[in-house]
Amino acid sequence: LEIVNDWDFPETRAQNPCLPEFLLETWQGFVFINLDTDAAPLSEFLGPLEPEFDRYAMESRYRAAGIRMVLPCNWKVAAASFPETYHVPWTHPQIGSWVSDVDSTLIPLGLHGKCVNARRPSPNNAFEVDDETYLAEQLGFLNREAMDTAMEGLENGFGAREILAQVQRQRFLDKGFDFADCPNDEFVDGKGYWIFPNAIAYVGLGTAGHVLRFLPNGRDPNTCVAELWLMTFPDDANAPMANVPMSSYPLGTSVTEAFEDSHGFHPLGPVLDQDLSNLESIQRGLQSAHYPGVSFGLYQESLIRNFEEALDGYLERFDKPSR
Ligand SMILES: [Fe+2]
């Protein structure tokens, strides 16, 4: 930096003045900027999460949609609304025919976590689901073009999950992406990861590929900024990719509206709106003088417990006495 009248600032000149430098690393196509220059390397921070992403080819995807909006709750409340499926039969009854609650697998990965949403009808449904309905409703969400092929498969005696894996595998192959090494479950079940502290990444091949990030909204603890990135494979593996810019929306906008305004309808919109529908009530409840505290399910909400413990560890480490 140039210092005007530098003879008057000998100490500053001796310090070789420049803009402060921060840590910057990349992983799976994402850029991580860390203001803590004493922080451990990113691979150490990611720990057991790092190899989990190897088979999902994130570098081959681009941001096909980007929505930023304000939500009426703290960022931690919003993040904790996703890495569990306990809520599915009641919050999302329309997908209970192909997303189960009690069959999901939750695995803490150090600070982070992995949630495998089992794609089978929930036993808590108040209705029976046959293979045809299971296939039709799941493909209506993920791969509508494969509907006729899937129904033919059923008529020919193949199992619903086997058909799903086959049409999804073929869909990627048609675009030039060969996931020959992936077992069928990778294409059928929904795999999402909680990247500590504030990102939920549904990167499994059986998901829409949406990454959610929740940030504090300035110093307001009662609202947060939510970002949705739709990380999609291009229609042609050799086609140039350009990330779509983020579109911002104020408090009160629904995800469905934001999708329609910026990118067109997406079936994720109504599902995410259901997830967000009770956040304001949760935020108010957490602050109630008569509420003794939150109790989490032992297993079904174990990733939220893991997150809270990891967060407590950070707060203890960095809660230095003020001078
Ligand atoms: Fe949900």
Short mmCIF file of C-alpha atoms and ligand atoms in Angstrom, two decimals:
data_model
loop_
_atom_site.label_atom_id
_atom_site.label_comp_id
_atom_site.label_asym_id
_atom_site.label_seq_id
_atom_site.Cartn_x
_atom_site.Cartn_y
_atom_site.Cartn_z
CA LEU A 1 0.00 0.00 0.00
CA GLU A 2 1.13 3.53 -0.66
CA ILE A 3 1.36 5.70 2.47
CA VAL A 4 0.98 9.42 1.96
CA ASN A 5 3.66 11.28 3.97
CA ASP A 6 5.20 7.94 4.91
CA TRP A 7 7.88 9.69 6.99
CA ASP A 8 5.13 10.23 9.58
CA PHE A 9 4.28 6.50 9.88
CA PRO A 10 7.62 4.69 10.46
CA GLU A 11 6.01 1.84 12.42
CA THR A 12 3.39 1.18 9.76
CA ARG A 13 6.05 1.27 7.04
CA ALA A 14 8.13 -1.27 8.97
CA GLN A 15 5.15 -3.62 9.10
CA ASN A 16 5.08 -3.89 5.29
CA PRO A 17 1.43 -2.74 5.13
CA CYS A 18 -0.96 -4.66 2.92
CA LEU A 19 -4.52 -5.90 3.01
CA PRO A 20 -4.93 -8.75 5.51
CA GLU A 21 -4.49 -12.20 4.01
CA PHE A 22 -6.94 -15.04 4.73
CA LEU A 23 -6.89 -18.79 4.13
CA LEU A 24 -8.37 -20.01 0.87
CA GLU A 25 -8.73 -23.61 -0.30
CA THR A 26 -10.92 -25.42 -2.81
CA TRP A 27 -12.65 -28.80 -2.52
CA GLN A 28 -15.08 -30.47 -4.91
CA GLY A 29 -15.43 -27.25 -6.88
CA PHE A 30 -16.33 -25.16 -3.81
CA VAL A 31 -14.12 -22.34 -2.55
CA PHE A 32 -13.57 -22.14 1.22
CA ILE A 33 -12.43 -18.80 2.64
CA ASN A 34 -11.39 -18.79 6.28
CA LEU A 35 -10.75 -15.57 8.23
CA ASP A 36 -8.97 -17.56 10.98
CA THR A 37 -5.38 -17.67 9.78
CA ASP A 38 -4.53 -20.16 12.55
CA ALA A 39 -7.12 -22.67 11.36
CA ALA A 40 -6.21 -26.25 10.50
CA PRO A 41 -5.95 -27.22 6.80
CA LEU A 42 -9.32 -27.80 5.12
CA SER A 43 -8.71 -31.56 4.64
CA GLU A 44 -8.14 -31.90 8.40
CA PHE A 45 -11.36 -29.98 9.09
CA LEU A 46 -13.34 -32.12 6.64
CA GLY A 47 -11.86 -35.33 8.08
CA PRO A 48 -14.05 -38.38 7.35
CA LEU A 49 -16.36 -36.27 5.16
CA GLU A 50 -13.70 -35.76 2.49
CA PRO A 51 -13.68 -39.22 0.80
CA GLU A 52 -17.49 -39.42 0.93
CA PHE A 53 -17.79 -36.99 -2.00
CA ASP A 54 -15.37 -38.84 -4.29
CA ARG A 55 -18.04 -40.63 -6.29
CA TYR A 56 -20.39 -37.67 -6.84
CA ALA A 57 -18.37 -35.73 -9.44
CA MET A 58 -19.15 -32.30 -8.00
CA GLU A 59 -16.50 -30.70 -10.25
CA SER A 60 -18.56 -31.81 -13.26
CA ARG A 61 -21.68 -30.00 -12.06
CA TYR A 62 -22.68 -26.37 -12.32
CA ARG A 63 -25.10 -24.15 -10.40
CA ALA A 64 -28.25 -24.34 -12.53
CA ALA A 65 -30.29 -22.31 -10.01
CA GLY A 66 -29.33 -20.04 -7.15
CA ILE A 67 -31.79 -18.53 -4.66
CA ARG A 68 -31.00 -16.40 -1.63
CA MET A 69 -33.76 -15.47 0.81
CA VAL A 70 -34.33 -14.27 4.38
CA LEU A 71 -35.98 -16.72 6.81
CA PRO A 72 -37.73 -15.87 10.12
CA CYS A 73 -35.44 -17.93 12.37
CA ASN A 74 -31.87 -18.33 13.55
CA TRP A 75 -29.54 -20.05 11.05
CA LYS A 76 -29.09 -23.06 13.38
CA VAL A 77 -32.85 -23.68 13.51
CA ALA A 78 -33.03 -23.65 9.70
CA ALA A 79 -30.03 -25.98 9.26
CA ALA A 80 -31.40 -28.50 11.79
CA SER A 81 -34.65 -28.79 9.81
CA PHE A 82 -33.06 -30.94 7.13
CA PRO A 83 -30.71 -33.76 8.24
CA GLU A 84 -33.43 -36.06 9.55
CA THR A 85 -36.49 -37.75 8.04
CA TYR A 86 -38.58 -38.02 11.21
CA HIS A 87 -40.73 -35.17 9.91
CA VAL A 88 -41.46 -36.58 6.45
CA PRO A 89 -44.87 -38.30 6.87
CA TRP A 90 -46.36 -35.21 8.52
CA THR A 91 -44.53 -32.31 6.88
CA HIS A 92 -44.41 -33.87 3.40
CA PRO A 93 -47.35 -36.34 3.20
CA GLN A 94 -47.24 -36.17 -0.61
CA ILE A 95 -43.79 -37.81 -0.76
CA GLY A 96 -44.49 -40.40 1.96
CA SER A 97 -45.12 -42.91 -0.86
CA TRP A 98 -41.38 -42.98 -1.66
CA VAL A 99 -39.48 -41.37 1.25
CA SER A 100 -39.46 -43.26 4.52
CA ASP A 101 -38.84 -41.84 7.96
CA VAL A 102 -37.89 -44.77 10.17
CA ASP A 103 -35.67 -46.55 7.61
CA SER A 104 -33.17 -43.72 7.22
CA THR A 105 -29.54 -44.09 8.29
CA LEU A 106 -27.76 -41.31 10.19
CA ILE A 107 -23.98 -41.41 10.57
CA PRO A 108 -21.93 -38.75 12.40
CA LEU A 109 -18.70 -38.05 10.50
CA GLY A 110 -16.64 -36.14 13.03
CA LEU A 111 -18.07 -32.61 13.12
CA HIS A 112 -20.18 -33.40 10.08
CA GLY A 113 -22.91 -35.92 9.36
CA LYS A 114 -24.39 -38.18 6.71
CA CYS A 115 -28.10 -38.85 6.23
CA VAL A 116 -29.26 -41.61 3.89
CA ASN A 117 -32.96 -41.14 3.17
CA ALA A 118 -34.34 -44.58 2.43
CA ARG A 119 -36.49 -44.43 -0.67
CA ARG A 120 -39.32 -46.73 0.23
CA PRO A 121 -42.84 -46.06 1.49
CA SER A 122 -43.03 -44.97 5.11
CA PRO A 123 -44.62 -47.56 7.44
CA ASN A 124 -46.26 -44.57 9.15
CA ASN A 125 -48.32 -43.80 6.06
CA ALA A 126 -52.06 -44.04 6.58
CA PHE A 127 -52.29 -45.66 3.13
CA GLU A 128 -50.86 -48.61 1.21
CA VAL A 129 -48.42 -47.91 -1.63
CA ASP A 130 -48.01 -50.28 -4.58
CA ASP A 131 -44.91 -50.45 -6.81
CA GLU A 132 -46.57 -48.48 -9.60
CA THR A 133 -47.42 -45.55 -7.31
CA TYR A 134 -43.96 -45.69 -5.69
CA LEU A 135 -42.25 -45.50 -9.08
CA ALA A 136 -44.58 -42.92 -10.61
CA GLU A 137 -44.34 -40.48 -7.71
CA GLN A 138 -40.57 -40.75 -7.31
CA LEU A 139 -39.92 -40.38 -11.04
CA GLY A 140 -42.39 -37.51 -11.20
CA PHE A 141 -39.98 -35.70 -8.89
CA LEU A 142 -36.63 -36.88 -10.24
CA ASN A 143 -36.89 -38.14 -13.81
CA ARG A 144 -40.29 -37.72 -15.45
CA GLU A 145 -38.97 -38.64 -18.90
CA ALA A 146 -38.25 -42.21 -17.74
CA MET A 147 -41.84 -42.91 -16.64
CA ASP A 148 -42.87 -45.10 -19.62
CA THR A 149 -39.64 -47.14 -19.51
CA ALA A 150 -40.10 -47.69 -15.77
CA MET A 151 -43.68 -48.89 -16.15
CA GLU A 152 -42.61 -51.32 -18.88
CA GLY A 153 -40.01 -52.66 -16.47
CA LEU A 154 -42.70 -53.36 -13.90
CA GLU A 155 -44.81 -55.21 -16.47
CA ASN A 156 -41.75 -57.31 -17.29
CA GLY A 157 -41.37 -58.35 -13.66
CA PHE A 158 -38.45 -56.21 -12.48
CA GLY A 159 -38.41 -54.78 -8.95
CA ALA A 160 -39.19 -51.08 -8.41
CA ARG A 161 -35.79 -50.17 -6.89
CA GLU A 162 -33.94 -52.08 -9.61
CA ILE A 163 -35.89 -50.18 -12.27
CA LEU A 164 -35.22 -46.86 -10.59
CA ALA A 165 -31.49 -47.55 -10.43
CA GLN A 166 -31.43 -48.55 -14.08
CA VAL A 167 -33.27 -45.49 -15.44
CA GLN A 168 -31.24 -43.10 -13.28
CA ARG A 169 -27.95 -44.78 -14.28
CA GLN A 170 -28.99 -44.52 -17.95
CA ARG A 171 -29.95 -40.88 -17.54
CA PHE A 172 -26.42 -40.01 -16.41
CA LEU A 173 -24.92 -42.20 -19.14
CA ASP A 174 -26.95 -40.35 -21.80
CA LYS A 175 -25.31 -37.13 -20.63
CA GLY A 176 -21.84 -38.64 -20.83
CA PHE A 177 -21.35 -39.48 -17.14
CA ASP A 178 -20.57 -43.12 -16.44
CA PHE A 179 -21.13 -44.18 -12.83
CA ALA A 180 -20.47 -47.85 -13.59
CA ASP A 181 -18.80 -48.40 -10.20
CA CYS A 182 -21.79 -47.15 -8.19
CA PRO A 183 -24.12 -49.77 -6.69
CA ASN A 184 -27.86 -49.48 -7.31
CA ASP A 185 -28.54 -47.94 -3.89
CA GLU A 186 -26.55 -44.84 -4.88
CA PHE A 187 -29.11 -44.05 -7.59
CA VAL A 188 -32.18 -44.78 -5.51
CA ASP A 189 -31.68 -43.60 -1.92
CA GLY A 190 -31.14 -39.93 -1.12
CA LYS A 191 -27.77 -39.09 0.39
CA GLY A 192 -27.28 -35.75 2.10
CA TYR A 193 -24.42 -34.40 4.19
CA TRP A 194 -24.33 -31.83 6.95
CA ILE A 195 -21.10 -29.93 6.35
CA PHE A 196 -20.38 -28.33 9.72
CA PRO A 197 -21.56 -25.85 10.61
CA ASN A 198 -24.05 -24.45 8.12
CA ALA A 199 -24.38 -26.33 4.84
CA ILE A 200 -26.60 -29.27 3.92
CA ALA A 201 -25.53 -30.88 0.65
CA TYR A 202 -27.83 -33.39 -1.08
CA VAL A 203 -25.23 -34.60 -3.53
CA GLY A 204 -26.23 -38.29 -3.84
CA LEU A 205 -27.14 -39.49 -7.34
CA GLY A 206 -30.70 -40.13 -6.17
CA THR A 207 -31.28 -36.51 -5.15
CA ALA A 208 -31.97 -33.26 -7.01
CA GLY A 209 -28.40 -32.16 -6.12
CA HIS A 210 -29.41 -29.21 -3.97
CA VAL A 211 -27.00 -27.57 -1.55
CA LEU A 212 -28.44 -25.39 1.22
CA ARG A 213 -26.38 -22.86 3.15
CA PHE A 214 -27.59 -20.84 6.16
CA LEU A 215 -25.88 -17.65 7.27
CA PRO A 216 -26.48 -15.17 10.09
CA ASN A 217 -28.46 -12.13 8.92
CA GLY A 218 -26.14 -9.46 10.25
CA ARG A 219 -26.54 -9.31 14.03
CA ASP A 220 -30.23 -10.30 14.08
CA PRO A 221 -30.46 -13.68 15.89
CA ASN A 222 -34.13 -14.08 14.89
CA THR A 223 -33.62 -14.19 11.13
CA CYS A 224 -31.08 -15.75 8.80
CA VAL A 225 -30.08 -15.76 5.15
CA ALA A 226 -30.70 -19.04 3.32
CA GLU A 227 -29.11 -19.98 0.03
CA LEU A 228 -30.16 -22.77 -2.31
CA TRP A 229 -27.75 -23.94 -5.01
CA LEU A 230 -29.03 -26.50 -7.49
CA MET A 231 -25.87 -28.39 -8.52
CA THR A 232 -26.72 -30.10 -11.79
CA PHE A 233 -24.90 -32.18 -14.38
CA PRO A 234 -24.96 -30.53 -17.82
CA ASP A 235 -26.91 -32.27 -20.58
CA ASP A 236 -23.61 -32.92 -22.35
CA ALA A 237 -20.44 -33.74 -20.39
CA ASN A 238 -18.38 -31.74 -22.91
CA ALA A 239 -20.61 -28.66 -22.92
CA PRO A 240 -19.26 -25.45 -21.34
CA MET A 241 -20.79 -24.70 -17.93
CA ALA A 242 -21.69 -21.32 -16.48
CA ASN A 243 -22.99 -20.95 -12.93
CA VAL A 244 -26.30 -19.08 -12.79
CA PRO A 245 -26.05 -15.88 -10.67
CA MET A 246 -27.83 -15.83 -7.30
CA SER A 247 -31.29 -14.18 -7.15
CA SER A 248 -32.20 -12.55 -3.81
CA TYR A 249 -35.66 -12.39 -2.21
CA PRO A 250 -36.99 -10.72 0.95
CA LEU A 251 -38.53 -12.27 4.04
CA GLY A 252 -41.94 -13.74 3.22
CA THR A 253 -41.09 -15.02 -0.27
CA SER A 254 -41.79 -18.73 -0.75
CA VAL A 255 -39.21 -21.02 -2.37
CA THR A 256 -41.82 -21.93 -5.00
CA GLU A 257 -42.26 -18.24 -5.89
CA ALA A 258 -38.50 -17.66 -5.93
CA PHE A 259 -37.93 -20.65 -8.25
CA GLU A 260 -40.71 -19.54 -10.61
CA ASP A 261 -39.42 -15.97 -10.69
CA SER A 262 -35.78 -16.81 -11.29
CA HIS A 263 -35.64 -20.21 -13.01
CA GLY A 264 -39.13 -21.64 -13.56
CA PHE A 265 -41.07 -24.21 -11.55
CA HIS A 266 -39.08 -26.90 -9.74
CA PRO A 267 -40.71 -29.74 -7.72
CA LEU A 268 -38.27 -28.96 -4.88
CA GLY A 269 -40.00 -25.63 -4.28
CA PRO A 270 -43.21 -26.88 -2.60
CA VAL A 271 -41.25 -29.48 -0.57
CA LEU A 272 -38.82 -26.87 0.78
CA ASP A 273 -41.73 -24.53 1.53
CA GLN A 274 -43.18 -27.26 3.74
CA ASP A 275 -39.81 -27.56 5.51
CA LEU A 276 -39.73 -23.82 6.14
CA SER A 277 -43.38 -23.48 7.15
CA ASN A 278 -42.89 -23.96 10.90
CA LEU A 279 -39.53 -22.21 11.41
CA GLU A 280 -41.03 -19.00 12.78
CA SER A 281 -43.03 -20.98 15.37
CA ILE A 282 -39.94 -22.97 16.41
CA GLN A 283 -37.96 -19.76 16.81
CA ARG A 284 -40.67 -18.27 19.04
CA GLY A 285 -40.96 -21.49 21.03
CA LEU A 286 -37.21 -21.64 21.70
CA GLN A 287 -37.42 -18.20 23.27
CA SER A 288 -40.44 -18.95 25.44
CA ALA A 289 -39.76 -18.38 29.15
CA HIS A 290 -41.69 -21.54 30.02
CA TYR A 291 -39.93 -23.91 27.63
CA PRO A 292 -37.35 -26.04 29.48
CA GLY A 293 -35.18 -26.83 26.45
CA VAL A 294 -35.07 -29.00 23.36
CA SER A 295 -35.18 -32.79 23.52
CA PHE A 296 -33.95 -34.65 20.44
CA GLY A 297 -34.73 -38.21 19.33
CA LEU A 298 -31.94 -40.60 20.32
CA TYR A 299 -31.37 -41.88 16.81
CA GLN A 300 -33.56 -40.04 14.32
CA GLU A 301 -32.20 -36.66 15.41
CA SER A 302 -28.69 -37.87 16.25
CA LEU A 303 -27.08 -35.61 13.64
CA ILE A 304 -28.61 -32.57 15.34
CA ARG A 305 -27.15 -33.78 18.65
CA ASN A 306 -23.79 -34.23 16.93
CA PHE A 307 -23.98 -30.69 15.53
CA GLU A 308 -24.88 -29.17 18.91
CA GLU A 309 -21.97 -30.99 20.60
CA ALA A 310 -19.54 -29.87 17.90
CA LEU A 311 -20.82 -26.30 18.23
CA ASP A 312 -20.43 -26.40 22.03
CA GLY A 313 -16.83 -27.55 21.53
CA TYR A 314 -16.11 -24.57 19.29
CA LEU A 315 -17.77 -22.12 21.67
CA GLU A 316 -15.74 -23.45 24.63
CA ARG A 317 -12.56 -23.19 22.60
CA PHE A 318 -13.15 -19.65 21.41
CA ASP A 319 -15.05 -18.20 24.36
CA LYS A 320 -12.11 -16.14 25.62
CA PRO A 321 -12.67 -13.72 28.51
CA SER A 322 -13.09 -10.14 27.30
CA ARG A 323 -10.49 -7.59 28.36
FE FE B 1 -38.22 -32.00 4.87
#
